[in-house]
Amino acid sequence: MESDIIFLYIIAVAALCFTLINSICFLLKRNKSAQTTGVITSVKMPNPETAKARNSKWAIVSYNVNGKIYQSANRIQVSMTSQIGTTVTVRYDIFNPEKLYSFSVSRIIVSLIIATVCIIVAVFKLV
């Protein structure tokens, strides 16, 4: 096998593992979590803001649950275009509303699509 085909299979396996872990978390926590809209109150980046490649944004979010405003105890990853004051959809723990979850159906679907595309490309490169 060529190295690029092996690389595609490694990406596919990693994406499938990510899909599996997030799917299990989603299934186990779906009855113990709820969704709401929050506002970003603080943003942190692990690398300097000038580094666009291999960088991410992590935010603390303020959101309303049953008439009470909570601020997340943990940071969640948000898009690089997000700023303080941007609204985001968050999933929180019903029994501990300050805890946010990072799994989502869209992440599960996107990672499954990535795995599928990598497998299809690798199979057609073999032929």
GROMACS .gro file of C-alpha atoms in nm, residues 70-122:
model
   53
   70TYR     CA    1  -2.555   3.084   3.457
   71GLN     CA    2  -2.195   3.121   3.354
   72SER     CA    3  -2.027   2.806   3.228
   73ALA     CA    4  -1.779   2.640   3.461
   74ASN     CA    5  -1.587   2.499   3.167
   75ARG     CA    6  -1.484   2.651   2.835
   76ILE     CA    7  -1.624   2.525   2.507
   77GLN     CA    8  -1.465   2.549   2.165
   78VAL     CA    9  -1.624   2.809   1.939
   79SER     CA   10  -1.556   2.920   1.581
   80MET     CA   11  -1.257   3.140   1.511
   81THR     CA   12  -1.487   3.424   1.403
   82SER     CA   13  -1.665   3.435   1.740
   83GLN     CA   14  -1.617   3.741   1.959
   84ILE     CA   15  -1.735   3.849   2.303
   85GLY     CA   16  -2.110   3.912   2.271
   86THR     CA   17  -2.166   3.652   1.997
   87THR     CA   18  -2.461   3.420   2.059
   88VAL     CA   19  -2.401   3.043   2.046
   89THR     CA   20  -2.614   2.736   2.104
   90VAL     CA   21  -2.495   2.537   2.406
   91ARG     CA   22  -2.590   2.205   2.561
   92TYR     CA   23  -2.586   2.200   2.943
   93ASP     CA   24  -2.634   1.942   3.217
   94ILE     CA   25  -2.992   1.956   3.355
   95PHE     CA   26  -2.879   1.865   3.708
   96ASN     CA   27  -2.571   2.091   3.704
   97PRO     CA   28  -2.653   2.381   3.466
   98GLU     CA   29  -2.305   2.534   3.497
   99LYS     CA   30  -2.154   2.235   3.315
  100LEU     CA   31  -2.156   2.252   2.936
  101TYR     CA   32  -2.119   1.958   2.700
  102SER     CA   33  -1.923   1.985   2.377
  103PHE     CA   34  -2.084   1.703   2.180
  104SER     CA   35  -2.338   1.783   1.911
  105VAL     CA   36  -2.522   1.606   1.633
  106SER     CA   37  -2.355   1.825   1.371
  107ARG     CA   38  -2.007   1.721   1.489
  108ILE     CA   39  -2.111   1.357   1.473
  109ILE     CA   40  -2.245   1.394   1.118
  110VAL     CA   41  -1.943   1.591   0.992
  111SER     CA   42  -1.693   1.343   1.135
  112LEU     CA   43  -1.889   1.054   0.982
  113ILE     CA   44  -1.884   1.229   0.643
  114ILE     CA   45  -1.507   1.284   0.672
  115ALA     CA   46  -1.452   0.916   0.753
  116THR     CA   47  -1.672   0.806   0.463
  117VAL     CA   48  -1.498   1.034   0.213
  118CYS     CA   49  -1.153   0.916   0.326
  119ILE     CA   50  -1.252   0.552   0.294
  120ILE     CA   51  -1.406   0.604  -0.052
  121VAL     CA   52  -1.099   0.793  -0.178
  122ALA     CA   53  -0.863   0.528  -0.036
   0.00000   0.00000   0.00000
